[in-house]
Short mmCIF file of C-alpha atoms in Angstrom, two decimals:
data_model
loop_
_atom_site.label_atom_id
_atom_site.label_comp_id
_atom_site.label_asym_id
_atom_site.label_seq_id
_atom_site.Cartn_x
_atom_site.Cartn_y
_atom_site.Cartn_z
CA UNK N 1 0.00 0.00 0.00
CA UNK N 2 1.31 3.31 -1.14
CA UNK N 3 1.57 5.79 1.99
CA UNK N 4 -0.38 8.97 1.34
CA UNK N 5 1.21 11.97 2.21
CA UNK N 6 -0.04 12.41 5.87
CA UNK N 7 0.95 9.10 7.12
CA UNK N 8 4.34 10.15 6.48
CA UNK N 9 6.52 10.25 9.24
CA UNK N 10 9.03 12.86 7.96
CA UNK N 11 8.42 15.29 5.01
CA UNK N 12 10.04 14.25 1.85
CA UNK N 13 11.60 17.01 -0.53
CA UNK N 14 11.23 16.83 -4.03
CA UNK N 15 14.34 16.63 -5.59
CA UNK N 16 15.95 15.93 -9.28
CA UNK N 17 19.49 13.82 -7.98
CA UNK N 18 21.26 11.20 -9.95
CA UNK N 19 21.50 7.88 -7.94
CA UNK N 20 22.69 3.83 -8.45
CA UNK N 21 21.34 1.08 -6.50
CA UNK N 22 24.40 -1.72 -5.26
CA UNK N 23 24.42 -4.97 -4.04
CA UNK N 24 26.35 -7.85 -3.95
CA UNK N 25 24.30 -9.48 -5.77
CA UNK N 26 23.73 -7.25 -8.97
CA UNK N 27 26.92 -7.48 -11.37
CA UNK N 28 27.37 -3.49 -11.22
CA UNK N 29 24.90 -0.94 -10.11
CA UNK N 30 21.82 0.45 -11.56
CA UNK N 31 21.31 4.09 -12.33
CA UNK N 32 18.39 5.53 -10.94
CA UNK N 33 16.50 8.91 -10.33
CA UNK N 34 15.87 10.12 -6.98
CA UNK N 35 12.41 12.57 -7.27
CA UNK N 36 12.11 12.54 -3.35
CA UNK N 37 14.25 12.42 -0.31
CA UNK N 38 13.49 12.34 3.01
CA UNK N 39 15.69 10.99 6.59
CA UNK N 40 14.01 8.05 6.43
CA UNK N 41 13.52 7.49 2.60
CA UNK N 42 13.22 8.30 -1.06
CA UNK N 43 10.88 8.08 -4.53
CA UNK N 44 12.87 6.39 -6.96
CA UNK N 45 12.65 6.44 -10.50
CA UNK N 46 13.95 2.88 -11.74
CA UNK N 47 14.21 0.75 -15.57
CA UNK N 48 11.14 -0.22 -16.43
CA UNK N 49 10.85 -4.35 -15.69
CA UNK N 50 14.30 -3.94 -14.17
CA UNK N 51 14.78 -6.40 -10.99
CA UNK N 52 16.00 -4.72 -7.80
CA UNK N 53 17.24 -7.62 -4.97
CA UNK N 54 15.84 -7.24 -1.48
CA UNK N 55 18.58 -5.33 -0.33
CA UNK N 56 21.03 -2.94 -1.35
CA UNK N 57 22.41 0.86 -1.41
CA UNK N 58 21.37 3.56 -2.90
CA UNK N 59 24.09 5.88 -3.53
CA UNK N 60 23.14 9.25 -3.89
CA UNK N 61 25.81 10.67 -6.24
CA UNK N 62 25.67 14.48 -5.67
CA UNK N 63 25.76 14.01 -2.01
CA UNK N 64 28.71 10.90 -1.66
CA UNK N 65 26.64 9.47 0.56
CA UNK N 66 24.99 5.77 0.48
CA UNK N 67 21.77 4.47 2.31
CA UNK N 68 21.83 0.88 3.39
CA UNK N 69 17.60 0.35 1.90
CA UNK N 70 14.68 -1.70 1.44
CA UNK N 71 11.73 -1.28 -1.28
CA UNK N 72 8.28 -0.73 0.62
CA UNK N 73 6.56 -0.64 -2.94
CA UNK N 74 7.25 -0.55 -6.53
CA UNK N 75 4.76 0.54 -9.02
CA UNK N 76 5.51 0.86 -13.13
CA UNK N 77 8.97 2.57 -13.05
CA UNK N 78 8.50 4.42 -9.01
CA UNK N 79 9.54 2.46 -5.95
CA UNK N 80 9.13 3.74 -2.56
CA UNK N 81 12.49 3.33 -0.78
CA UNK N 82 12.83 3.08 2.99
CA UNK N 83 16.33 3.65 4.55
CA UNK N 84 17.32 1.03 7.23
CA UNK N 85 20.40 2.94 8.68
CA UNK N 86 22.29 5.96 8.53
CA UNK N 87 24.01 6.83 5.65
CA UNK N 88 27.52 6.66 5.46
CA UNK N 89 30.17 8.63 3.15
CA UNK N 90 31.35 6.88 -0.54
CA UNK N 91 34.10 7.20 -2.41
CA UNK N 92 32.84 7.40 -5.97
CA UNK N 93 35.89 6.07 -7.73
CA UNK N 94 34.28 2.96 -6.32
CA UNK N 95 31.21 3.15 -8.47
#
């Protein structure tokens, strides 16, 4: 179920940031566009029909930072992305 607006815990803030999604099990990252961001999450624009895994990082690029996630919901080419930790700093010559 897609949270409306007021069961939000924390506003999110519409944003336009390029982003990649990492695991250990993908062979490389996917790019992504991040439309929303919030402390505890994010609206993510992903490949149509592209499989995410259960787990992973989303690295935001502009900020060098990467959130351990989870997908709460997927729908067409949105997910709704909730962070499980705090993010922590990336080098980018990594990705």
């Amino acid at each position: 179920m897609i949270a409306q607006k007021q069961d939000r815990r924390e506003q999110r803030h519409r944003v336009l940031k390029g982003g990649k999604v990492v695991s250990r099990t993908l062979h490389g990252a996917i790019d992504v566009r991040i439309r929303d961001l919030s402390q505890s999450g994010a609206l993510v624009e992903v490949p149509f029909a592209t499989a995410i895994p259960d787990s992973y990082v989303l690295l935001v690029v502009s900020e060098s930072k990467v959130y351990p996630a989870v997908t709460r919901w997927r729908k067409g080419d949105r997910m709704g992305v909730e962070f499980t930790g705090p993010p922590n700093l990336a080098s980018l010559r990594k990705w």
